[in-house]
Coordinates of C-alpha atoms and ligand atoms in Angstrom, one line a residue:
Chain A
X1 CA -176.9 106.6 -38.9
X2 CA -179.8 104.7 -40.3
X3 CA -182.4 102.8 -38.4
X4 CA -180.8 99.4 -38.9
X5 CA -177.6 100.5 -37.3
X6 CA -179.6 102.2 -34.5
X7 CA -181.5 99.0 -33.9
X8 CA -178.3 97.0 -33.9
X9 CA -176.7 99.4 -31.4
X10 CA -179.8 99.2 -29.2
X11 CA -179.6 95.4 -29.2
X12 CA -176.0 95.5 -28.4
X13 CA -176.6 98.0 -25.6
X14 CA -179.4 96.1 -24.1
X15 CA -177.3 92.9 -24.0
X16 CA -174.4 94.7 -22.3
X17 CA -176.8 96.5 -20.1
X18 CA -178.3 93.2 -18.9
X19 CA -174.8 92.0 -17.8
X20 CA -174.1 95.3 -16.1
X21 CA -177.4 95.1 -14.4
X22 CA -176.4 91.8 -12.8
X23 CA -173.1 93.3 -11.6
X24 CA -174.9 96.4 -10.3
X25 CA -177.4 94.3 -8.4
X26 CA -174.6 92.3 -6.8
X27 CA -172.9 95.5 -5.8
X28 CA -176.1 97.0 -4.3
X29 CA -176.8 93.7 -2.5
X30 CA -173.4 93.4 -0.9
X31 CA -173.2 97.1 0.0
X32 CA -176.6 97.1 1.6
X33 CA -175.8 94.1 3.8
X34 CA -172.1 94.7 4.6
X35 CA -171.3 98.3 3.6
X36 CA -168.6 96.9 1.4
X37 CA -168.3 98.4 -2.1
X38 CA -167.4 95.2 -3.8
X39 CA -164.7 96.3 -6.2
X40 CA -163.7 92.6 -6.9
X41 CA -167.2 91.8 -8.2
X42 CA -165.7 91.9 -11.7
X43 CA -163.0 89.4 -10.6
X44 CA -165.7 86.8 -9.8
X45 CA -166.7 87.2 -13.5
X46 CA -163.2 86.8 -14.9
X47 CA -162.4 83.9 -12.5
X48 CA -165.7 82.2 -13.5
X49 CA -165.2 82.8 -17.2
X50 CA -161.6 81.8 -17.3
X51 CA -162.4 78.6 -15.3
X52 CA -165.1 77.8 -17.7
X53 CA -162.7 78.2 -20.6
X54 CA -160.1 76.0 -18.9
X55 CA -162.7 73.3 -18.3
X56 CA -163.8 73.5 -21.9
X57 CA -160.2 72.8 -22.9
X58 CA -160.0 69.9 -20.5
X59 CA -157.6 71.7 -18.1
X60 CA -157.9 72.1 -14.4
X61 CA -158.8 75.7 -13.7
X62 CA -156.2 77.5 -11.5
X63 CA -159.0 79.0 -9.5
X64 CA -159.2 75.8 -7.3
X65 CA -155.9 77.0 -5.8
X66 CA -157.4 80.3 -4.9
X67 CA -160.4 78.4 -3.3
X68 CA -158.1 76.1 -1.3
X69 CA -155.9 79.1 -0.2
X70 CA -158.8 81.1 1.0
X71 CA -160.4 78.2 2.8
X72 CA -157.1 77.5 4.6
X73 CA -156.8 81.1 5.6
X74 CA -160.5 81.2 6.8
X75 CA -159.9 77.9 8.7
X76 CA -156.8 79.3 10.5
X77 CA -158.6 82.5 11.4
X78 CA -161.7 80.7 12.7
X79 CA -159.6 78.2 14.6
X80 CA -157.4 80.9 16.1
X81 CA -160.5 82.7 17.5
X82 CA -161.9 79.5 19.0
X83 CA -158.5 78.5 20.4
X84 CA -158.1 81.9 22.0
X85 CA -161.4 81.3 23.8
X86 CA -159.8 78.0 25.0
X87 CA -162.2 75.8 23.1
X88 CA -159.8 73.3 21.3
X89 CA -162.6 71.0 20.1
X90 CA -164.4 73.9 18.5
X91 CA -161.1 75.1 16.9
X92 CA -160.6 71.7 15.3
X93 CA -164.2 71.5 14.1
X94 CA -164.0 74.9 12.5
X95 CA -160.7 74.0 10.9
X96 CA -162.2 71.0 9.3
X97 CA -165.5 72.6 8.4
X98 CA -163.7 75.3 6.5
X99 CA -161.1 73.2 4.8
X100 CA -162.9 69.9 3.9
X101 CA -165.5 71.3 1.5
X102 CA -162.9 73.3 -0.4
X103 CA -160.5 70.3 -0.6
X104 CA -163.4 68.1 -1.8
X105 CA -164.4 70.5 -4.5
X106 CA -160.9 71.1 -5.6
X107 CA -160.3 67.3 -5.9
X108 CA -163.5 66.7 -7.7
X109 CA -162.8 69.5 -10.2
X110 CA -159.2 68.1 -10.7
X111 CA -160.5 64.6 -11.4
X112 CA -163.4 65.6 -13.6
X113 CA -161.7 68.4 -15.7
X114 CA -159.8 66.1 -18.1
X115 CA -163.0 64.1 -18.9
X116 CA -164.7 67.1 -20.7
X117 CA -168.1 66.2 -19.5
X118 CA -169.8 69.0 -21.5
X119 CA -171.2 72.4 -20.9
X120 CA -173.7 71.6 -18.2
X121 CA -171.2 69.8 -16.0
X122 CA -168.6 72.5 -16.6
X123 CA -171.0 75.3 -15.5
X124 CA -171.8 73.3 -12.3
X125 CA -168.1 72.9 -11.6
X126 CA -167.5 76.6 -12.1
X127 CA -170.3 77.3 -9.7
X128 CA -168.8 74.9 -7.2
X129 CA -165.4 76.6 -7.4
X130 CA -166.5 80.3 -7.5
X131 CA -169.5 80.6 -5.2
X132 CA -167.6 79.4 -2.0
X133 CA -164.8 81.9 -2.9
X134 CA -167.3 84.7 -2.0
X135 CA -167.9 83.8 1.7
X136 CA -164.3 82.7 2.2
X137 CA -163.2 86.1 0.9
X138 CA -165.7 87.8 3.3
X139 CA -164.3 85.8 6.2
X140 CA -160.7 86.5 5.4
X141 CA -160.8 90.1 4.3
X142 CA -163.9 91.8 5.5
X143 CA -165.4 90.1 8.6
X144 CA -162.5 91.3 10.8
X145 CA -163.4 94.8 9.6
X146 CA -167.1 94.5 10.2
X147 CA -167.3 97.6 12.3
X148 CA -164.9 99.7 10.2
X149 CA -166.0 102.7 8.2
X150 CA -167.2 102.5 4.6
X151 CA -163.9 104.1 3.5
X152 CA -161.8 101.5 5.3
X153 CA -163.9 98.7 3.8
X154 CA -163.5 100.3 0.4
X155 CA -159.7 100.3 0.8
X156 CA -159.8 96.7 1.8
X157 CA -162.0 96.0 -1.3
X158 CA -159.5 97.7 -3.6
X159 CA -156.7 95.7 -2.0
X160 CA -158.6 92.4 -2.5
X161 CA -159.2 93.3 -6.1
X162 CA -155.5 94.0 -6.7
X163 CA -154.5 90.8 -5.1
X164 CA -157.1 88.8 -7.1
X165 CA -155.9 90.4 -10.3
X166 CA -152.3 89.4 -9.6
X167 CA -153.4 85.9 -8.6
X168 CA -155.4 85.8 -11.8
X169 CA -152.3 86.3 -13.8
X170 CA -150.5 83.5 -12.0
X171 CA -153.4 81.1 -12.1
X172 CA -154.7 81.7 -15.6
X173 CA -151.8 83.3 -17.5
X174 CA -151.9 86.4 -19.6
X175 CA -153.7 84.9 -22.5
X176 CA -157.3 85.8 -23.2
X177 CA -160.1 83.2 -23.6
X178 CA -163.5 83.1 -25.1
X179 CA -165.9 80.1 -24.4
X180 CA -168.3 78.4 -26.8
X181 CA -171.8 79.9 -26.7
X182 CA -174.2 78.2 -24.3
X183 CA -176.6 78.0 -27.2
X184 CA -175.7 78.8 -30.8
X185 CA -177.7 79.9 -33.8
X186 CA -179.6 83.1 -34.5
X187 CA -183.0 84.3 -35.7
X188 CA -184.4 87.2 -37.6
X189 CA -187.1 89.1 -35.7
X190 CA -188.4 91.8 -38.0
X191 CA -185.4 94.0 -38.7
X192 CA -183.3 92.4 -35.9
X193 CA -180.8 89.8 -36.5
X194 CA -180.6 88.3 -33.0
X195 CA -178.2 85.6 -31.8
X196 CA -179.5 83.0 -29.5
X197 CA -176.8 83.8 -26.9
X198 CA -178.0 87.4 -26.7
X199 CA -181.6 86.2 -26.1
X200 CA -180.2 83.9 -23.4
X201 CA -178.4 86.8 -21.7
X202 CA -181.6 88.8 -21.6
X203 CA -183.8 85.9 -20.4
X204 CA -181.3 84.8 -17.8
X205 CA -180.9 88.3 -16.4
X206 CA -184.7 88.8 -16.2
X207 CA -185.1 85.4 -14.5
X208 CA -182.3 86.1 -12.0
X209 CA -183.8 89.5 -11.2
X210 CA -187.2 88.0 -10.7
X211 CA -185.7 85.3 -8.5
X212 CA -183.9 87.9 -6.4
X213 CA -187.1 89.8 -6.0
X214 CA -188.9 86.7 -4.8
X215 CA -186.0 85.8 -2.5
X216 CA -186.0 89.2 -0.8
X217 CA -189.7 89.6 -0.7
X218 CA -190.9 86.2 0.3
X219 CA -188.3 84.1 2.1
X220 CA -187.3 84.6 5.8
X221 CA -183.6 84.5 5.0
X222 CA -184.1 87.1 2.3
X223 CA -186.0 89.3 4.7
X224 CA -183.3 88.8 7.3
X225 CA -180.7 90.0 4.8
X226 CA -182.8 93.1 4.2
X227 CA -183.1 93.6 7.9
X228 CA -179.4 93.4 8.4
X229 CA -179.0 96.1 5.8
X230 CA -181.6 98.4 7.4
X231 CA -180.6 98.2 11.0
X232 CA -177.7 96.0 12.1
X233 CA -178.4 96.2 15.8
X234 CA -182.1 95.5 15.2
X235 CA -181.1 92.4 13.2
X236 CA -178.8 91.2 16.0
X237 CA -181.6 91.7 18.5
X238 CA -183.9 89.3 16.6
X239 CA -181.1 86.8 16.4
X240 CA -179.7 87.3 12.9
X241 CA -176.0 86.8 13.0
X242 CA -174.3 89.7 11.1
X243 CA -171.5 87.4 9.9
X244 CA -174.0 85.0 8.4
X245 CA -175.7 87.8 6.5
X246 CA -172.3 88.9 5.2
X247 CA -171.3 85.4 4.1
X248 CA -174.7 84.9 2.4
X249 CA -174.4 88.2 0.6
X250 CA -170.9 87.4 -0.7
X251 CA -172.0 83.9 -1.8
X252 CA -174.9 85.5 -3.7
X253 CA -172.5 88.1 -5.3
X254 CA -170.2 85.3 -6.4
X255 CA -173.1 83.3 -7.8
X256 CA -174.3 86.3 -9.7
X257 CA -170.7 86.7 -10.9
X258 CA -170.7 83.2 -12.3
X259 CA -174.0 83.7 -14.1
X260 CA -172.6 86.9 -15.6
X261 CA -169.4 84.9 -16.6
X262 CA -171.4 82.2 -18.4
X263 CA -173.3 84.8 -20.2
X264 CA -170.5 87.1 -21.2
X265 CA -167.6 84.7 -21.8
X266 CA -168.9 83.7 -25.3
X267 CA -169.4 87.3 -26.3
X268 CA -166.1 89.0 -25.2
X269 CA -162.6 87.7 -24.7
X270 CA -161.8 87.7 -21.0
X271 CA -158.3 88.3 -19.7
X272 CA -157.1 87.9 -16.1
X273 CA -157.5 91.7 -15.6
X274 CA -160.8 92.2 -17.4
X275 CA -162.7 92.2 -14.1
X276 CA -161.9 95.8 -13.3
X277 CA -163.4 97.4 -16.4
X278 CA -166.5 95.1 -16.3
X279 CA -167.0 95.7 -12.6
X280 CA -166.5 99.4 -13.0
X281 CA -169.4 99.6 -15.4
X282 CA -171.6 97.8 -13.0
X283 CA -170.4 100.2 -10.4
X284 CA -171.3 103.2 -12.4
X285 CA -174.8 101.8 -12.7
X286 CA -175.0 101.0 -9.0
X287 CA -173.9 104.5 -8.1
X288 CA -176.3 106.1 -10.5
X289 CA -179.0 104.0 -8.8
X290 CA -177.7 105.4 -5.4
X291 CA -176.2 102.0 -4.2
X292 CA -179.5 101.6 -2.4
X293 CA -182.3 100.1 -4.6
X294 CA -182.4 97.5 -7.2
X295 CA -184.8 98.9 -9.9
X296 CA -182.9 102.2 -10.3
X297 CA -179.6 100.2 -10.5
X298 CA -181.1 98.0 -13.2
X299 CA -182.4 100.9 -15.2
X300 CA -179.1 102.7 -14.9
X301 CA -177.3 99.6 -16.1
X302 CA -179.4 99.5 -19.2
X303 CA -178.6 103.2 -19.7
X304 CA -174.9 102.5 -19.3
X305 CA -175.1 99.7 -21.8
X306 CA -176.9 101.8 -24.4
X307 CA -174.6 104.8 -23.8
X308 CA -171.6 102.5 -24.3
X309 CA -172.8 101.0 -27.6
X310 CA -173.8 104.4 -29.1
X311 CA -170.6 106.0 -28.1
X312 CA -168.6 103.1 -29.5
X313 CA -170.3 104.0 -32.8
X314 CA -169.8 107.7 -32.7
X315 CA -166.5 108.0 -30.9
X316 CA -165.2 104.5 -30.3
X317 CA -161.8 105.6 -29.0
X318 CA -163.6 107.4 -26.1
X319 CA -166.3 105.0 -25.3
X320 CA -165.0 104.0 -21.9
X321 CA -164.2 107.6 -21.1
X322 CA -167.8 108.6 -22.0
X323 CA -169.3 105.9 -19.9
X324 CA -167.3 106.7 -16.8
X325 CA -167.8 110.5 -17.3
X326 CA -171.5 109.9 -17.2
X327 CA -171.2 109.3 -13.5
X328 CA -170.1 112.9 -12.9
X329 CA -173.4 114.8 -13.8
X330 CA -175.3 112.1 -11.9
X331 CA -173.2 112.6 -8.7
X332 CA -173.6 116.3 -9.1
X333 CA -177.3 116.0 -9.4
X334 CA -177.5 113.6 -6.5
X335 CA -175.5 115.8 -4.2
X336 CA -177.7 118.7 -5.0
X337 CA -181.0 117.0 -4.6
X338 CA -180.6 114.6 -1.7
X339 CA -180.6 115.6 1.9
X340 CA -177.8 114.1 3.8
X341 CA -179.2 111.1 5.6
X342 CA -177.3 110.5 8.8
X343 CA -175.2 107.5 8.6
X344 CA -176.6 104.9 11.0
X345 CA -174.7 104.2 14.2
Chain B
X1 CA -188.4 80.6 43.3
X2 CA -185.7 79.9 40.8
X3 CA -183.3 82.6 39.5
X4 CA -183.4 83.1 35.7
X5 CA -180.9 85.9 35.3
X6 CA -178.0 86.6 37.7
X7 CA -175.7 89.5 37.1
X8 CA -172.6 89.8 39.3
X9 CA -170.3 92.9 39.5
X10 CA -171.0 94.0 36.0
X11 CA -168.9 97.0 34.8
X12 CA -169.0 98.7 31.5
X13 CA -166.7 101.5 30.2
X14 CA -166.9 103.8 27.3
X15 CA -163.3 104.5 26.7
X16 CA -162.1 105.8 30.1
X17 CA -165.6 106.7 31.4
X18 CA -167.1 103.9 33.5
X19 CA -170.8 104.1 32.8
X20 CA -171.8 101.1 34.9
X21 CA -169.8 100.0 38.0
X22 CA -170.0 96.8 39.9
X23 CA -173.8 96.3 39.4
X24 CA -175.3 93.0 40.6
X25 CA -178.9 92.0 40.2
X26 CA -181.1 89.0 39.8
X27 CA -184.4 88.3 38.1
X28 CA -186.5 85.3 39.3
X29 CA -188.5 83.1 36.9
X30 CA -191.8 84.8 36.3
X31 CA -190.8 87.9 38.2
X32 CA -190.6 91.6 37.2
X33 CA -187.5 93.5 38.3
X34 CA -187.6 97.3 37.7
X35 CA -184.5 99.5 37.4
X36 CA -185.0 103.2 38.0
X37 CA -182.6 106.1 38.0
X38 CA -181.9 109.6 36.7
X39 CA -181.0 110.4 33.1
X40 CA -177.5 109.2 32.4
X41 CA -177.4 106.8 35.4
X42 CA -176.4 103.9 33.2
X43 CA -179.6 102.0 32.8
X44 CA -179.5 101.7 29.0
X45 CA -175.9 100.7 29.2
X46 CA -176.7 98.0 31.8
X47 CA -179.4 96.4 29.6
X48 CA -177.2 96.6 26.4
X49 CA -174.4 94.8 28.3
X50 CA -176.6 92.1 29.6
X51 CA -177.9 91.5 26.1
X52 CA -174.3 91.2 24.8
X53 CA -174.3 94.3 22.7
X54 CA -171.5 95.9 24.7
X55 CA -168.2 94.4 26.1
X56 CA -168.3 94.3 29.9
X57 CA -166.5 92.9 33.0
X58 CA -168.3 90.7 35.6
X59 CA -170.4 87.6 35.3
X60 CA -173.8 87.1 33.6
X61 CA -175.6 83.8 34.3
X62 CA -178.7 82.9 32.4
X63 CA -180.6 79.9 33.5
X64 CA -177.5 78.6 35.3
X65 CA -175.2 79.1 32.3
X66 CA -172.4 81.6 32.1
X67 CA -173.2 83.5 28.9
X68 CA -170.3 86.0 29.0
X69 CA -168.8 84.7 25.7
X70 CA -172.2 84.2 24.0
X71 CA -172.8 86.8 21.3
X72 CA -176.1 88.8 21.3
X73 CA -177.7 86.9 18.5
X74 CA -177.2 83.6 20.3
X75 CA -178.6 85.0 23.5
X76 CA -181.8 85.5 21.6
X77 CA -181.8 81.8 20.8
X78 CA -181.3 81.1 24.5
X79 CA -184.5 83.0 25.3
X80 CA -183.4 86.6 26.0
X81 CA -185.0 89.5 24.2
X82 CA -184.3 93.3 24.5
X83 CA -186.6 96.1 23.4
X84 CA -183.9 98.8 23.1
X85 CA -184.4 102.5 23.9
X86 CA -184.1 103.3 20.1
X87 CA -186.5 100.5 19.2
X88 CA -184.3 99.5 16.2
X89 CA -187.3 98.6 14.0
X90 CA -186.8 97.8 10.3
X91 CA -188.3 101.0 9.1
X92 CA -188.7 100.2 5.4
X93 CA -190.3 96.8 6.1
X94 CA -193.9 96.2 6.9
X95 CA -195.2 95.6 10.4
X96 CA -195.9 92.0 9.5
X97 CA -192.3 91.5 8.2
X98 CA -190.9 93.0 11.4
X99 CA -192.9 90.6 13.4
X100 CA -191.9 87.6 11.3
X101 CA -188.3 88.5 11.7
X102 CA -188.9 88.5 15.5
X103 CA -189.2 84.8 15.4
X104 CA -186.2 84.3 13.1
X105 CA -184.6 81.9 15.5
X106 CA -187.9 80.0 15.9
X107 CA -188.5 79.2 12.3
X108 CA -191.5 79.4 10.0
X109 CA -193.6 76.8 11.8
X110 CA -194.2 78.9 14.8
X111 CA -194.8 82.2 13.1
X112 CA -198.5 82.1 12.6
X113 CA -199.2 80.9 16.1
X114 CA -197.0 83.6 17.7
X115 CA -198.5 86.2 15.4
X116 CA -202.0 85.4 16.7
X117 CA -200.9 85.9 20.3
X118 CA -199.1 89.2 19.6
X119 CA -202.1 90.5 17.6
X120 CA -204.3 89.5 20.5
X121 CA -202.1 91.6 22.8
X122 CA -201.8 94.5 20.4
X123 CA -204.9 94.5 18.1
X124 CA -203.7 97.8 16.6
X125 CA -200.8 96.0 15.0
X126 CA -203.1 93.6 13.1
X127 CA -204.8 96.7 11.5
X128 CA -201.5 98.1 10.5
X129 CA -199.7 94.9 9.4
X130 CA -199.3 96.0 5.8
X131 CA -197.9 99.4 6.8
X132 CA -194.1 100.3 6.8
X133 CA -192.8 100.3 10.4
X134 CA -191.2 103.7 9.7
X135 CA -194.5 105.3 9.2
X136 CA -196.1 104.2 12.5
X137 CA -196.9 106.6 15.3
X138 CA -194.8 106.6 18.4
X139 CA -197.1 104.4 20.4
X140 CA -197.6 102.0 17.6
X141 CA -193.9 101.7 17.2
X142 CA -193.6 100.9 20.9
X143 CA -196.2 98.1 20.4
X144 CA -194.3 96.8 17.4
X145 CA -191.0 96.7 19.2
X146 CA -192.6 94.8 22.1
X147 CA -194.5 92.6 19.7
X148 CA -191.3 91.8 17.7
X149 CA -189.5 90.9 20.9
X150 CA -192.4 88.6 22.0
X151 CA -192.3 86.8 18.7
X152 CA -189.1 85.1 19.8
X153 CA -191.1 83.7 22.8
X154 CA -188.5 85.0 25.2
X155 CA -188.1 83.7 28.8
X156 CA -186.5 87.0 29.8
X157 CA -187.9 90.2 28.3
X158 CA -185.8 93.3 28.9
X159 CA -187.6 96.6 28.2
X160 CA -185.8 99.9 28.0
X161 CA -188.4 102.7 28.7
X162 CA -191.4 101.1 27.1
X163 CA -193.5 104.1 28.0
X164 CA -191.2 106.7 26.5
X165 CA -193.3 109.4 24.9
X166 CA -196.7 107.7 25.4
X167 CA -200.0 109.2 26.5
X168 CA -200.9 108.2 30.1
X169 CA -203.7 105.9 29.0
X170 CA -201.4 104.0 26.8
X171 CA -198.7 103.8 29.5
X172 CA -201.3 102.1 31.7
X173 CA -202.1 99.7 28.9
X174 CA -198.4 98.9 28.4
X175 CA -197.9 98.3 32.1
X176 CA -200.9 96.1 32.2
X177 CA -199.6 94.1 29.3
X178 CA -196.2 93.6 31.1
X179 CA -198.1 92.5 34.2
X180 CA -200.0 90.0 32.1
X181 CA -196.8 88.6 30.6
X182 CA -195.6 87.6 34.0
X183 CA -198.7 85.5 34.3
X184 CA -197.5 83.5 31.3
X185 CA -194.2 82.7 33.0
X186 CA -192.1 85.4 31.3
X187 CA -189.5 87.2 33.4
X188 CA -189.2 90.9 32.9
X189 CA -186.3 93.3 33.5
X190 CA -187.9 96.8 33.2
X191 CA -186.1 100.1 32.9
X192 CA -188.5 103.0 33.3
X193 CA -188.5 106.8 33.9
X194 CA -192.1 106.3 35.0
X195 CA -190.8 105.0 38.3
X196 CA -194.0 104.8 40.2
X197 CA -195.7 102.7 37.5
X198 CA -192.7 100.6 37.1
X199 CA -192.4 99.8 40.8
X200 CA -196.1 99.2 41.2
X201 CA -196.1 96.2 38.8
X202 CA -192.6 95.0 39.9
X203 CA -191.6 92.4 42.4
X204 CA -188.2 93.8 43.1
X205 CA -186.6 97.2 42.4
X206 CA -183.1 98.6 41.9
X207 CA -182.1 102.2 42.0
X208 CA -179.1 103.3 39.9
X209 CA -177.1 106.5 40.6
X210 CA -174.1 107.5 38.5
X211 CA -173.5 104.0 37.3
X212 CA -173.8 102.3 40.6
X213 CA -176.7 100.3 42.2
X214 CA -177.4 102.2 45.4
X215 CA -180.7 100.8 46.7
X216 CA -182.3 97.4 46.1
X217 CA -185.2 95.5 47.6
X218 CA -188.8 94.4 47.3
X219 CA -190.6 97.0 45.1
X220 CA -193.1 97.7 47.8
X221 CA -190.3 98.7 50.2
X222 CA -188.9 101.1 47.6
X223 CA -192.2 102.7 47.1
X224 CA -192.5 103.1 50.9
X225 CA -189.0 104.6 51.2
X226 CA -189.4 108.4 51.7
X227 CA -186.1 109.2 50.2
X228 CA -186.8 107.3 47.0
X229 CA -190.3 108.7 46.9
X230 CA -188.9 112.2 47.2
X231 CA -186.2 111.7 44.4
X232 CA -187.8 109.4 41.9
X233 CA -191.5 109.0 42.4
X234 CA -192.2 112.7 42.7
X235 CA -195.4 114.5 43.4
X236 CA -197.3 116.2 40.7
X237 CA -194.9 118.8 39.2
X238 CA -196.2 122.3 39.4
X239 CA -195.9 124.2 36.1
X240 CA -197.1 127.6 35.9
Ligands
ATP401 N1 -171.6 105.4 23.2 C1 -171.2 106.1 24.3 N2 -170.0 106.7 24.4 C2 -169.7 107.4 25.5 N3 -170.4 107.6 26.6 C3 -171.7 107.1 26.5 C4 -172.1 106.3 25.4 N4 -173.4 105.9 25.7 C5 -173.7 106.4 26.9 N5 -172.7 107.1 27.4 C6 -172.6 107.7 28.7 O1 -172.8 106.7 29.7 C7 -173.7 107.2 30.7 C8 -174.9 106.3 30.9 O2 -175.7 106.3 29.8 P1 -177.0 105.5 29.6 O3 -177.6 105.7 28.3 O4 -176.8 104.1 30.0 O5 -178.0 106.2 30.7 P2 -179.5 106.0 31.1 O6 -179.6 105.7 32.5 O7 -180.1 105.0 30.1 O8 -180.1 107.4 30.8 P3 -181.6 107.8 30.3 O9 -182.5 107.7 31.4 O10 -181.4 109.3 29.9 O11 -181.9 106.9 29.1 C9 -174.1 108.6 30.3 O12 -173.3 109.5 31.1 C10 -173.8 108.7 28.9 O13 -173.4 110.0 28.5
MG402 MG1 -181.6 105.1 28.7

């Protein structure tokens, strides 16, 4: 291998690593706040990417049906809880509060989709569809299990992922899609031949990571999310509703998924079931980082990206296997070096 | 005097074990009520249930409102704060962040003003504000837990063994601080092993035995009661 190839592989690895970093950060975030290992994080990416592709083609993305279905389920669950308490007014209010925004979004998307209003509007519409799916999903699948063990939550997460994949096939079909790049063109920087889209990936990832650091370090809501992750009872005692933290964490994960989707959809063809493999790589990075802290997860994501691109050069048939096998020595090393921290509560 | 907290026939079970049985108590506005009792008598359980952390039977009225269905985090918004036995601080966050979160339900605007009054009460916290809560000493942790609860500007402050593991001088300081709080109109429900100190600053007292409230009355009467004095106030323990 000469240095040009090496540089090319490094560039490729860094780009992929940046995307995995976004996924890993979302996984760490959701796990810290809710103890859910968010297996469906990759599905946010496919749903976002496929919705964007549909809007580009002037079609209504099937994801609006998922949004409406989840909203209806959340509405029924909230209303049922309120009705059982005997508060009918509250039940009706909760029903409407869950259902109306989803219906409005779905209607707006359906009306605007055929007009092909361009990239910026499309991205906004995808955000409007995908981000609320996060908190609705939390309400329907995870909030009822808020006190369950990590294992039960993981099983639920796997179930949600399988359901979303199946729905993805129904809503988007088996065909793969690739979207137009957000920005086109390329430059030569020294020996590098860099596409504008790759630079965008890197820049967007860095900006998002910085924004997250600011959010968690400076804002009261960000600190409240950290507090819920550190000590759930302590958080309740200062008046932070655990459920609110969960919904916010899921909304942020979905938003990060949309950003990943916009960045990755022009670079790889997405299918309804691509979410798993994408999410798994973010998962490997998050695990290597210990599912606990953001900087190690980001570093590990970069390493995963580089490992992937180099192994695709040397042993392309085994590249996925090599990436996933990388988790084994790390887990071994972790289990040997870390003392067992008592699980809280 | 108006009643701020009124608990009627409260019972709490862990599985089949009933840890609190039919306990009734009330705390008047601006009053201190102390609960004393042996280890395992159910004091911590009682406070947790009043705060809404444990499911319970019976009636809990706060400021004339039945709060039985109100979740713990909303009770905070109503003006109740609990300093739990475990403190439940946010260990990997700074002292300042812990305090800021204390007024989560009050919003940004009130934080700086509340901070000043908490720092005035516990000057040590001001010195340590940049330090992680997990690295504080036991006494500092206690101060932070109380400070965090006070950041919410509670009308009812519930304290579970605030003097646990503290040097006698600091215990005196903490008790004095609690006494001062009453002056500012805060009502206090105090659980203490340090029974004498707790009854000395209290208006009313309640003795718990095996989950039941057995004796109640003005704190001065409880101190004067020879049986209570024998069982809970103790003389200097002789250790050889
Ligand atoms: N989570 C639990 N599950 C089962 N039993 C419990 C639980 N928590 C407390 N208990 C039991 O309930 C009883 C009352 O406990 P509680 O902690 O309320 O006592 P306490 O009066 O606060 O004691 P101490 O003075 O030692 O703090 C004890 O017998 C205890 O073993
Ligand atoms: Mg106790």
